[in-house]
Coordinates of C-alpha atoms in Angstrom, one line a residue:
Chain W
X1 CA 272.2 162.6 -45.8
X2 CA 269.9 165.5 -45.4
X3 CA 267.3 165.4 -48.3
X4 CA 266.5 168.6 -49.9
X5 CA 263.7 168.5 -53.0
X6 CA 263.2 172.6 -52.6
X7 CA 265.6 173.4 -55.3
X8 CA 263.3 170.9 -57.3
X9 CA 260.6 173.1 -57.9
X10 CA 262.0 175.7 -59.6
X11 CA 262.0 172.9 -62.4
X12 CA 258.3 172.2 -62.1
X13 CA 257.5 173.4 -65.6
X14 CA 260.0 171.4 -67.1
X15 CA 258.8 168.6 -64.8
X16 CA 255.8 168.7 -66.0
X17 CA 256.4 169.2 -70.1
X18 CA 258.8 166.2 -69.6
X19 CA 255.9 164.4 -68.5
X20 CA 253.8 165.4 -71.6
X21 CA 256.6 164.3 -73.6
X22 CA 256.6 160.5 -72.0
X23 CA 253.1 160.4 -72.3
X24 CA 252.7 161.7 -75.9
X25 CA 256.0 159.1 -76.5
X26 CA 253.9 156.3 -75.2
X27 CA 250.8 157.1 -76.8
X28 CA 252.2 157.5 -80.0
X29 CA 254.4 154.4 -80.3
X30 CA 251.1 152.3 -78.3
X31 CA 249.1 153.7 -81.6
X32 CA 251.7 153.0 -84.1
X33 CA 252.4 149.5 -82.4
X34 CA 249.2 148.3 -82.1
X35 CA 248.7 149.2 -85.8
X36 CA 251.7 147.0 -87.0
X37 CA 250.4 144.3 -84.5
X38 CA 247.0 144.3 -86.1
X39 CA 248.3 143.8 -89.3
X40 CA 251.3 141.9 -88.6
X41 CA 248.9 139.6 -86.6
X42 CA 246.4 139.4 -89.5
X43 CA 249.2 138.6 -92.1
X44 CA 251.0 136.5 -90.0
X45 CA 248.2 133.8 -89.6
X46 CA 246.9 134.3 -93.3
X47 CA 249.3 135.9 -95.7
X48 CA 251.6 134.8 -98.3
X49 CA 254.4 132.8 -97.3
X50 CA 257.2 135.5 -97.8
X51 CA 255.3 137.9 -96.1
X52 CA 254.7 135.7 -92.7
X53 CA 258.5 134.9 -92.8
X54 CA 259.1 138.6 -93.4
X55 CA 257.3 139.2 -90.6
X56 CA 258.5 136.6 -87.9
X57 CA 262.2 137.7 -89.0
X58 CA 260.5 141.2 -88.1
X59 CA 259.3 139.5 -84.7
X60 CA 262.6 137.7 -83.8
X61 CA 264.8 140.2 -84.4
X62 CA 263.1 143.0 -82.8
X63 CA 262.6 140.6 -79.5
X64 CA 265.8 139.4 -79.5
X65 CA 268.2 142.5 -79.5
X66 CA 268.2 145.5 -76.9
X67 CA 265.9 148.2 -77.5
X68 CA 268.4 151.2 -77.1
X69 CA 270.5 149.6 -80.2
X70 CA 267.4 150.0 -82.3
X71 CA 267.1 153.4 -81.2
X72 CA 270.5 154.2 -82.2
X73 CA 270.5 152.5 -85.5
X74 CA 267.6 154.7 -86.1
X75 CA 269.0 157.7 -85.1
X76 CA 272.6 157.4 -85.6
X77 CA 272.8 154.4 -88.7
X78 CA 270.0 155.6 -90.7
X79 CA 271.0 159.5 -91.4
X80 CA 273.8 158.0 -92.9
X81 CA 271.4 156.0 -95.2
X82 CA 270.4 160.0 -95.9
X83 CA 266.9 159.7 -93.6
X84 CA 267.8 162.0 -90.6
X85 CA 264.7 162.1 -88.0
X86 CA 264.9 164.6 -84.4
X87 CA 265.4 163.0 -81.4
X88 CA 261.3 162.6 -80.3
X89 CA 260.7 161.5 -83.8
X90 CA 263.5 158.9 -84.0
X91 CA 262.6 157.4 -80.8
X92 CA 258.5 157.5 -81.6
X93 CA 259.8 155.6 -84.7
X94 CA 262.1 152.7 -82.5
X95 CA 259.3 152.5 -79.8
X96 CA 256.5 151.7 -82.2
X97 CA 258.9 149.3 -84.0
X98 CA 259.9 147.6 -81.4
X99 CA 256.2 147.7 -79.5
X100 CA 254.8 146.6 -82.7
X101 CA 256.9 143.2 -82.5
X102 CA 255.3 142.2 -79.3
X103 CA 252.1 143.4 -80.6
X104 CA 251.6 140.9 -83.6
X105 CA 252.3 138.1 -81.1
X106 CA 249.8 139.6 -78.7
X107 CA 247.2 139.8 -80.9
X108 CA 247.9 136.5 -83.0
X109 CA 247.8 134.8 -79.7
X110 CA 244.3 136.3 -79.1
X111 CA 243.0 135.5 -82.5
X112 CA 244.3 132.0 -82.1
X113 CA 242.4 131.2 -79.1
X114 CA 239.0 131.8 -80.3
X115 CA 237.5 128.4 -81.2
X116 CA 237.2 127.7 -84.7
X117 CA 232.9 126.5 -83.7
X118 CA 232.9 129.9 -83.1
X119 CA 233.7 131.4 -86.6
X120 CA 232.0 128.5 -88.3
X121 CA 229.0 129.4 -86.0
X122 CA 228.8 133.0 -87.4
X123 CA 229.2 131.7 -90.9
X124 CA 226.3 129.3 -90.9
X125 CA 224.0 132.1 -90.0
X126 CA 225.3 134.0 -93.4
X127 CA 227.2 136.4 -92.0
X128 CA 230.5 137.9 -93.8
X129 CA 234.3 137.1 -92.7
X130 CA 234.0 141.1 -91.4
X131 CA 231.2 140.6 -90.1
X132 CA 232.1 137.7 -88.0
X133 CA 235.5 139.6 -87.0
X134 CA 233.7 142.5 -85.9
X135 CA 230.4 140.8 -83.8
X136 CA 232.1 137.5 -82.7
X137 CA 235.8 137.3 -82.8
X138 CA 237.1 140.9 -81.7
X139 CA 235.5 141.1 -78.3
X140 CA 236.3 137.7 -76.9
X141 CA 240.0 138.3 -78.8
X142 CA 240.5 141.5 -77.2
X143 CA 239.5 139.9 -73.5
X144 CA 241.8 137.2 -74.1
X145 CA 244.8 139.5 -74.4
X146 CA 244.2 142.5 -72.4
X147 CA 246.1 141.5 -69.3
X148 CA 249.2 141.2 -71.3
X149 CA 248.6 143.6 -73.9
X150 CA 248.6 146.4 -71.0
X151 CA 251.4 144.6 -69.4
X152 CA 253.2 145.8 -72.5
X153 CA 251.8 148.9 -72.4
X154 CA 253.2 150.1 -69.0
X155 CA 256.5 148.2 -70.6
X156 CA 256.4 150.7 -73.0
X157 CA 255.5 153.3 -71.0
X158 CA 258.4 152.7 -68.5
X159 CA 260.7 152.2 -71.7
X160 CA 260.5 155.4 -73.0
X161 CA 263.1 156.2 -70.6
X162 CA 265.5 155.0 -73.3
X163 CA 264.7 158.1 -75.9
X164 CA 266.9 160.1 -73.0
X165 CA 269.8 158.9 -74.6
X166 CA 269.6 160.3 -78.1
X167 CA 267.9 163.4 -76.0
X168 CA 264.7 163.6 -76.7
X169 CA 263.3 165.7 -74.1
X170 CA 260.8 163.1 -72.2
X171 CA 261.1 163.0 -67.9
X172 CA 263.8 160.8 -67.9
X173 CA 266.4 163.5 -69.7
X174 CA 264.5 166.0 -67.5
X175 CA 265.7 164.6 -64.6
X176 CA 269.2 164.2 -65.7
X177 CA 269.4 168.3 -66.9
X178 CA 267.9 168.9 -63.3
X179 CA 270.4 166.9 -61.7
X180 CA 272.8 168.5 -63.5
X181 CA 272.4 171.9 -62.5
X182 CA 271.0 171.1 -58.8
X183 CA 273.6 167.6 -58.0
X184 CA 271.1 166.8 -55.9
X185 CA 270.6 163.4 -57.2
X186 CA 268.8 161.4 -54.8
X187 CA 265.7 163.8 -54.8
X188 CA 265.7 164.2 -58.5
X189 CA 265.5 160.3 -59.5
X190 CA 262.9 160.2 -56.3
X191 CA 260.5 162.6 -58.3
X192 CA 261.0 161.0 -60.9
X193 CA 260.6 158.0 -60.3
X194 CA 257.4 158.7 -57.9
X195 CA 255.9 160.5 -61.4
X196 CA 256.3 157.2 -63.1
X197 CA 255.1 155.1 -60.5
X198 CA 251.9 157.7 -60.6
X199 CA 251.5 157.6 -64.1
X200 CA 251.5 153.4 -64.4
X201 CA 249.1 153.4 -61.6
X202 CA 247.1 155.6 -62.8
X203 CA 247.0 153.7 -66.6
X204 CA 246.4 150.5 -64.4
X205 CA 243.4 152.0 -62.8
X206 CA 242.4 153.1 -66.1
X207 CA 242.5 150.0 -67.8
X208 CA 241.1 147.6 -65.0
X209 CA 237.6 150.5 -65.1
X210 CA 238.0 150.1 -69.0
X211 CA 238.2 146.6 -68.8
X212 CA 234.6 146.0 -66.3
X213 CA 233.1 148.3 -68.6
X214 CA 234.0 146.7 -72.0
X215 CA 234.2 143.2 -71.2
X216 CA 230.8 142.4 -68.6
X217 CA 230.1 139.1 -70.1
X218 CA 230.7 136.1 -67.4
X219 CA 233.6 133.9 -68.0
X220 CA 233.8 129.9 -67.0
X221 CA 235.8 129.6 -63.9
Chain V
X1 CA 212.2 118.2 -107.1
X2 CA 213.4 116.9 -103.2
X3 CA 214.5 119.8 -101.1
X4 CA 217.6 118.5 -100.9
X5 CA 219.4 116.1 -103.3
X6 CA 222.7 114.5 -102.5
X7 CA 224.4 112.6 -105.5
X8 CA 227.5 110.3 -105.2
X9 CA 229.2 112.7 -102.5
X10 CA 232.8 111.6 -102.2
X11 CA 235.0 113.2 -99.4
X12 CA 238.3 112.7 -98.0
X13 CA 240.5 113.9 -95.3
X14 CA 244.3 113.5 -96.6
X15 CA 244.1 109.7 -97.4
X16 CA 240.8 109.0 -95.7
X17 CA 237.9 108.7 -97.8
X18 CA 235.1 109.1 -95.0
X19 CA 232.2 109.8 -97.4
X20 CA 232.3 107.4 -100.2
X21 CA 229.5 108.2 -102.5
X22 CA 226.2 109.0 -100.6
X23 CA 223.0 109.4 -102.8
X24 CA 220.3 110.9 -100.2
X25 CA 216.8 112.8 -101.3
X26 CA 215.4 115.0 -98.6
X27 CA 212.2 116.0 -98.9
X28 CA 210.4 119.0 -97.8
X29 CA 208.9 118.6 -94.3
X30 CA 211.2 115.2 -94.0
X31 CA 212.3 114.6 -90.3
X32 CA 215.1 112.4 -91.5
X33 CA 218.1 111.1 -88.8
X34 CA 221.1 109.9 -89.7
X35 CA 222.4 107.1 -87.4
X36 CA 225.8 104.9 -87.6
X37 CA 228.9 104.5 -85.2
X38 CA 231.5 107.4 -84.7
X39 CA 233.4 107.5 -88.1
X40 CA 230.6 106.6 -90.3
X41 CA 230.5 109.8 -91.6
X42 CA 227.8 111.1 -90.4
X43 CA 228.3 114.7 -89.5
X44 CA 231.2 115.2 -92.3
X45 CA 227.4 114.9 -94.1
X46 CA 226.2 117.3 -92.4
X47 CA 228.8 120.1 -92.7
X48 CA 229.3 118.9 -96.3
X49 CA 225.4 119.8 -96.7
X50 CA 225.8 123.5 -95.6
X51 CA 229.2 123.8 -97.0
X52 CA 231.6 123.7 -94.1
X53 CA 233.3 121.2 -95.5
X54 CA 234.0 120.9 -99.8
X55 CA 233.1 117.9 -101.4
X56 CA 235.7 115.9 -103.6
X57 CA 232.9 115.1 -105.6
X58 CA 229.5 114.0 -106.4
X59 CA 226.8 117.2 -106.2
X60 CA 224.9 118.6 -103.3
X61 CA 221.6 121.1 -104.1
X62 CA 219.2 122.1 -101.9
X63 CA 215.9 123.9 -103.4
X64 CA 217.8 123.2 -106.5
X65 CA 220.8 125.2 -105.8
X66 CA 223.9 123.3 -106.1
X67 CA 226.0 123.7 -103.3
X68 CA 230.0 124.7 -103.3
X69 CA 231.8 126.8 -100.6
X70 CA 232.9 129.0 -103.6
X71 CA 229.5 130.0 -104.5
X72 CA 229.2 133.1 -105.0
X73 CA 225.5 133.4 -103.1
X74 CA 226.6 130.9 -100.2
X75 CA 225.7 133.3 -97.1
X76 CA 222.1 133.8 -98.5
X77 CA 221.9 130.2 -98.8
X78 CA 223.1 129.5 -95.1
X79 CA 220.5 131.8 -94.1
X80 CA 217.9 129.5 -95.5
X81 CA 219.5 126.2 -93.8
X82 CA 219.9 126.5 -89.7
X83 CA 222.8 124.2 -88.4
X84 CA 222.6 123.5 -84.7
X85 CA 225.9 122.3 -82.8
X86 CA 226.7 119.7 -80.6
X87 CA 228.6 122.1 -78.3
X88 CA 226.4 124.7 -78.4
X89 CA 228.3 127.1 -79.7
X90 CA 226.7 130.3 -78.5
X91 CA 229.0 133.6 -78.7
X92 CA 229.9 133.8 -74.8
X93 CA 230.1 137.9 -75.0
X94 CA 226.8 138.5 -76.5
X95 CA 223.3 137.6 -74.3
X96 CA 220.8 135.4 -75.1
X97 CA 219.1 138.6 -77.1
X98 CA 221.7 139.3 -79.2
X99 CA 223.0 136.3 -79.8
X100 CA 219.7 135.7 -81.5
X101 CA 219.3 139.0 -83.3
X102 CA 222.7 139.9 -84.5
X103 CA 222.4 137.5 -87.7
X104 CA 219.0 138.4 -88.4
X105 CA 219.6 142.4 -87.8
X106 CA 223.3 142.0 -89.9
X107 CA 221.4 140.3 -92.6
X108 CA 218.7 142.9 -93.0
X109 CA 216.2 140.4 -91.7
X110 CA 214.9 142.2 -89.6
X111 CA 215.3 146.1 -88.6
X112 CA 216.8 146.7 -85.1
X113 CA 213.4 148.0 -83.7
X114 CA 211.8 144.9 -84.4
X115 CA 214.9 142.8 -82.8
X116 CA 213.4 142.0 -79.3
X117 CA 210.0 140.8 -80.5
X118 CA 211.8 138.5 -83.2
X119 CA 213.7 137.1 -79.9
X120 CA 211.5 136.9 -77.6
X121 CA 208.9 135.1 -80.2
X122 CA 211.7 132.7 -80.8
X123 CA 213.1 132.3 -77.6
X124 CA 209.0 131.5 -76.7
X125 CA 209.0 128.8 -79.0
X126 CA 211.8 127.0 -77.1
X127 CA 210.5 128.1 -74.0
X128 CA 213.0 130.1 -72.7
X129 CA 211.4 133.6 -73.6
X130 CA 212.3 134.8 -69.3
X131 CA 216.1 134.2 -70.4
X132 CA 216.0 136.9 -72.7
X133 CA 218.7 138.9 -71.0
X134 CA 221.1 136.2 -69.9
X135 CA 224.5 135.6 -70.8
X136 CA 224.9 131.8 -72.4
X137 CA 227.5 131.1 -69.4
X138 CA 224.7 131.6 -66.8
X139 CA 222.6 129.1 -68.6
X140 CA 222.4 125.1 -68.8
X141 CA 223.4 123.1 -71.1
X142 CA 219.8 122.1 -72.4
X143 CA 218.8 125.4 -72.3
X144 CA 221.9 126.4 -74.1
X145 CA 221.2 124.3 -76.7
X146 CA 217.5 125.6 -77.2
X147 CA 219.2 128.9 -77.6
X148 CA 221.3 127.9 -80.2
X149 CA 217.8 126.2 -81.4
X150 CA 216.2 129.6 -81.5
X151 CA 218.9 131.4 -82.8
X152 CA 218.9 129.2 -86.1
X153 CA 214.8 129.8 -86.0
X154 CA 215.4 133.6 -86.3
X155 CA 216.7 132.9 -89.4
X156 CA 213.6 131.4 -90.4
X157 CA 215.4 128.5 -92.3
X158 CA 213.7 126.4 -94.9
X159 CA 215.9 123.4 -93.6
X160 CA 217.8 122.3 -89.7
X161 CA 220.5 120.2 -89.4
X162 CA 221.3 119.0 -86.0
X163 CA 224.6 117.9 -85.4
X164 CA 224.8 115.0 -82.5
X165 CA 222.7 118.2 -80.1
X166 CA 222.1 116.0 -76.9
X167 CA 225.4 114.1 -76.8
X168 CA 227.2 116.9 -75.1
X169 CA 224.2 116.9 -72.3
X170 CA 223.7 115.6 -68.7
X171 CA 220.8 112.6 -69.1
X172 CA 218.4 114.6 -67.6
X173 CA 218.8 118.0 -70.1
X174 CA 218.1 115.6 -73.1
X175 CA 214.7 115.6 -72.9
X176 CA 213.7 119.4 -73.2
X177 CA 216.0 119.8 -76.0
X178 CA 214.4 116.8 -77.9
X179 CA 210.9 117.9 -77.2
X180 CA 211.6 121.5 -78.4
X181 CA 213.0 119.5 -81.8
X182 CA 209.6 117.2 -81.8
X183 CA 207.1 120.6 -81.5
X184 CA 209.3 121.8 -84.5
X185 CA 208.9 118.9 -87.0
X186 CA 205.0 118.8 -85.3
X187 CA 205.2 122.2 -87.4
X188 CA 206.6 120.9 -90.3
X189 CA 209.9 122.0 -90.2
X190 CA 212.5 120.0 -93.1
X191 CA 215.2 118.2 -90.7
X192 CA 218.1 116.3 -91.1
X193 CA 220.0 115.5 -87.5
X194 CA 222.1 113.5 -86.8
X195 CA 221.5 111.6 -83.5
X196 CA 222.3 108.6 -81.4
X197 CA 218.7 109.1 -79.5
X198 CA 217.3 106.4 -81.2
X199 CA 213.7 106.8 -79.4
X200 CA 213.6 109.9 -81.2
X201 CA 214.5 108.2 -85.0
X202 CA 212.0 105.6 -83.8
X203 CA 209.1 107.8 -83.0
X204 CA 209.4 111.1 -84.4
X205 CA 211.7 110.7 -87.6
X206 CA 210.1 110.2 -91.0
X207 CA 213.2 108.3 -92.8
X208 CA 215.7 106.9 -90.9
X209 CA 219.0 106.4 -93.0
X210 CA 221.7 103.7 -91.1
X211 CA 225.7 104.8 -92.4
X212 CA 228.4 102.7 -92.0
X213 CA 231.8 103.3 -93.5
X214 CA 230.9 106.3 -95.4
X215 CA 228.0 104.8 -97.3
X216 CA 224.4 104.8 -96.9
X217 CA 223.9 101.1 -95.6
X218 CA 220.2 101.0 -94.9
X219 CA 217.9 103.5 -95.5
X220 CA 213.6 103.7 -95.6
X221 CA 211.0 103.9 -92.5
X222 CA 212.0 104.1 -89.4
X223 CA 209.7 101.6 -87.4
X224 CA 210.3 98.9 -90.3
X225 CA 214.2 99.4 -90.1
X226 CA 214.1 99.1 -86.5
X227 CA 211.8 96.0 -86.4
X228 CA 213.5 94.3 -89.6
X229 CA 216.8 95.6 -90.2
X230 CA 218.2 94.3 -93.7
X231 CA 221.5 94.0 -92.6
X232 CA 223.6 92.6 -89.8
X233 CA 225.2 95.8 -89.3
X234 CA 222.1 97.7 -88.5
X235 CA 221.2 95.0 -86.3
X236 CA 224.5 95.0 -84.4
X237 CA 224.2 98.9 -84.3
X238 CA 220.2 98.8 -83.2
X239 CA 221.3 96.1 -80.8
X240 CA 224.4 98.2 -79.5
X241 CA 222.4 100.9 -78.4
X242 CA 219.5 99.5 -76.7

C-alpha cells in the first residue's frame, strides 16, 4: 500500500473548521454538563424526594442506554413532538444531557467525601452554609474529583464523534466528506485520528498545569 | 446570671436517651471539665452547648441567650463560643494563615489588611507564630491542635469548649497542647472541656463535674472530688484511670 496524504491538504480548511466545531461541541456540552451536574449533584443529596428520584431515573437512564440513540431521539423523535433543532444544536443538546448524567454523580461523589468535621468546623466559627461551600468544601471537592471529572471530559471530547451521524459538521464528518471525494481512506482516519490524539493531549497537559496551579495544598500519602 | 446555664437537657439518638436531664451553671472565667466513661454523654453536651446537636428538651442559654439550632442569630452566637475538636479538624487546602483569618475576615471581624497581625498574634499565643505559612498536613498533631486552638482565639470567644483535644495525640504531643490550654484559663478564659487528662481536672480546672449514664453524677471542687469521691462510681472511674 503506498500512502498518499498530499490530496489531503487541499482540505486543510475544512480540516481545521471541523476542528473548531469538536472543540466548540465539547466545550459547549462540558459547560451545559457540568451545570446539570452541579445542580443535579446539589439536589440529589438534599432535595425533595420526587426530585432526587427524578433525578436518579435521569442518572440511570442516561448511563444505561447508548449515547447515539439519545442523539437520535433528539434529532429524529423530538421534531415530531413539533421541537425541530439543526444538527450542531441537537447534538450540543444530547452531549450535555448525557455528560450532565455522569456529572451529578461526579460531583455528588466529591461532595460526599468531605468529612462532615469539616462543615461542622466552618459552622462553629459562624460562618454561613455559602460561606462554608465556597471557603471549605469546593476546593477539597473539586480535588477529590478532578481525575475523573477530566477522564470524562476527554470522554466527551472523543464522543463528539457521534454528532457525525445526524451531520453536524465536527472532524469526524469531515473526514468522512474527505474520504469521500479523495477514497483515500487510510490517510484520512490517520489525520484524523492524529488531530484527536493532539487535541486530548493537549487538554491533559492543560489540566495536569491547571491542576498544580489550583490545588498546591499537600495531601496525606 | 451564670454564663452559661443548662436546665434539664434531655437528648436522644433514635431510642437512646444519652443525655437525661443535665442541670449545669457555668460561670464566667470557670475552667470546668467534664469527665465520665465513653458513652456518658459527655461530648453530646458539648455539641448540644453550641448547637450541633438539638436538644429534646430542657433549655440551654449562654450570656442569657437561649440556645436552638433554629435561632435566628445562631452564627453570631458561635462566634462568641470557640469549639476545639478532637481531630483537629483544620481545612487541609487552606495554611495555617488562613485557616485562622478566613472566619474572622468573612465575619467582618477583622478587615483583610489587618488579617496577618490577628494570626500571627494568635498563632504567638500558642507558640506557633514561625508556622504561619504552613499547610496543617506539614504540621504535628500537637501543633495541629494549637492551630485549631488559635483559630477559635481569632474569634475572640467569650467561652471554649474542648472536645476530648489530646486523645487523638502521641503521649508526648499532650503536653504542649495542655499547657497552651493552662496559659489560657491563667488569662481567664471561660472553659468547658471535656477530658480524660485527669492531672489537668486535678490541677488546673475550677469545677470538676463526674457524668455517668447521661446524668451529672458528681459535681463540685476538683481536689475534694478527687480526694473524697461521693460515689462508687467516681471512685471506680478515678481509680480506672490512674
Amino acid at each position: 500500500m503506498t500512502l498518499n496524504f498530499s490530496q489531503l491538504w487541499r482540505y486543510e480548511d475544512l480540516l481545521a473548521q471541523g476542528t473548531l466545531m469538536t472543540l466548540l461541541l465539547t466545550v459547549i456540552a462540558a459547560g451545559a454538563g457540568t451545570l446539570i451536574g452541579v445542580g443535579g449533584a446539589v439536589l440529589v443529596r438534599g432535595g425533595p424526594r420526587p426530585v432526587r428520584w427524578a433525578i436518579r431515573g435521569y442518572i440511570e437512564v442516561i448511563r444505561n442506554t447508548p449515547a447515539l440513540i439519545q442523539l437520535f431521539i433528539i434529532f429524529f423523535v423530538l421534531p415530531s413532538l413539533g421541537l425541530r433543532l439543526p444538527p450542531f444544536e441537537a447534538a450540543a443538546v444530547a452531549l450535555s444531557i448525557y455528560f450532565g448524567a455522569y456529572a451529578i454523580e461526579i460531583i455528588r461523589a466529591g461532595l460526599d467525601a468531605i468529612p462532615r468535621a469539616q462543615l461542622e468546623a466552618g459552622q462553629c466559627l459562624g460562618l454561613t452554609r455559602w460561606q462554608v461551600f465556597r471557603h471549605i468544601v469546593l476546593l477539597p471537592a473539586l480535588r477529590t474529583i478532578y481525575p475523573a471529572f477530566t477522564s470524562q471530559f476527554v470522554l466527551l471530547l472523543l464522543g463528539t464523534s457521534l454528532a457525525s451521524q445526524v451531520s453536524a459538521e465536527e472532524l469526524f464528518h469531515v473526514g468522512g466528506f474527505i474520504e469521500s471525494r479523495t477514497f483515500r481512506s487510510f490517510e484520512v482516519y490517520a489525520v484524523i485520528c492524529a488531530i484527536y490524539f493532539a487535541l486530548v493531549m493537549a487538554f491533559k497537559l492543560a489540566f495536569a498545569g491547571l491542576e498544580r496551579l489550583i490545588f498546591r495544598w499537600p495531601m496525606r500519602r | 446570671m451564670a454564663l452559661v446555664e443548662i436546665r434539664d437537657v434531655h437528648k436522644s439518638f433514635g431510642s437512646v436517651e444519652v443525655l437525661k436531664g443535665i442541670t449545669l451553671d457555668v460561670e464566667k472565667g470557670d475552667i470546668v471539665t467534664i469527665i465520665g466513661r465513653s458513652g456518658s454523654g459527655k461530648s453530646t453536651l458539648l455539641r448540644c452547648i453550641n448547637a450541633l446537636e438539638t436538644i429534646d428538651r430542657g433549655e440551654i442559654r449562654i450570656e442569657g441567650e437561649r440556645i436552638a439550632a433554629d435561632m435566628p442569630n445562631l452564627r453570631q452566637l458561635r462566634q462568641r463560643v470557640g469549639i476545639v475538636f478532637q481531630a483537629f479538624n483544620l481545612f487541609p487546602h487552606l495554611t495555617v494563615e488562613r485557616n485562622i483569618t478566613l472566619a474572622p475576615v468573612l465575619t467582618g471581624k477583622v478587615p483583610k489588611e489587618k488579617a496577618r497581625d490577628l494570626a500571627l498574634d494568635v498563632l504567638a499565643r500558642v507558640g506557633l507564630a514561625d508556622k504561619i505559612d504552613a499547610w496543617p498536613e506539614q504540621l504535628s498533631g500537637g501543633q495541629q491542635q494549637r492551630v485549631a486552638i488559635a483559630r477559635c482565639l481569632a474569634m475572640s470567644p467569650h467561652l471554649m469548649l474542648f472536645d476530648e483535644v489530646t486523645s487523638a495525640l502521641d503521649p508526648e504531643l499532650v503536653g504542649e497542647v495542655l499547657k497552651v490550654m493552662e496559659d489560657m484559663a491563667r488569662q481567664g478564659m471561660t472553659m468547658i472541656l471535656v477530658t480524660h487528662e485527669m492531672g489537668f481536672a486535678r490541677t488546673v480546672a475550677t469545677k470538676l463535674v463526674f457524668m455517668h449514664q447521661g446524668r451529672v453524677w458528681e459535681q463540685g471542687n476538683p481536689a475534694e472530688l478527687f480526694a473524697d469521691p461521693k460515689t462508687p462510681e467516681l471512685k471506680n472511674f478515678i481509680s480506672s484511670v490512674k
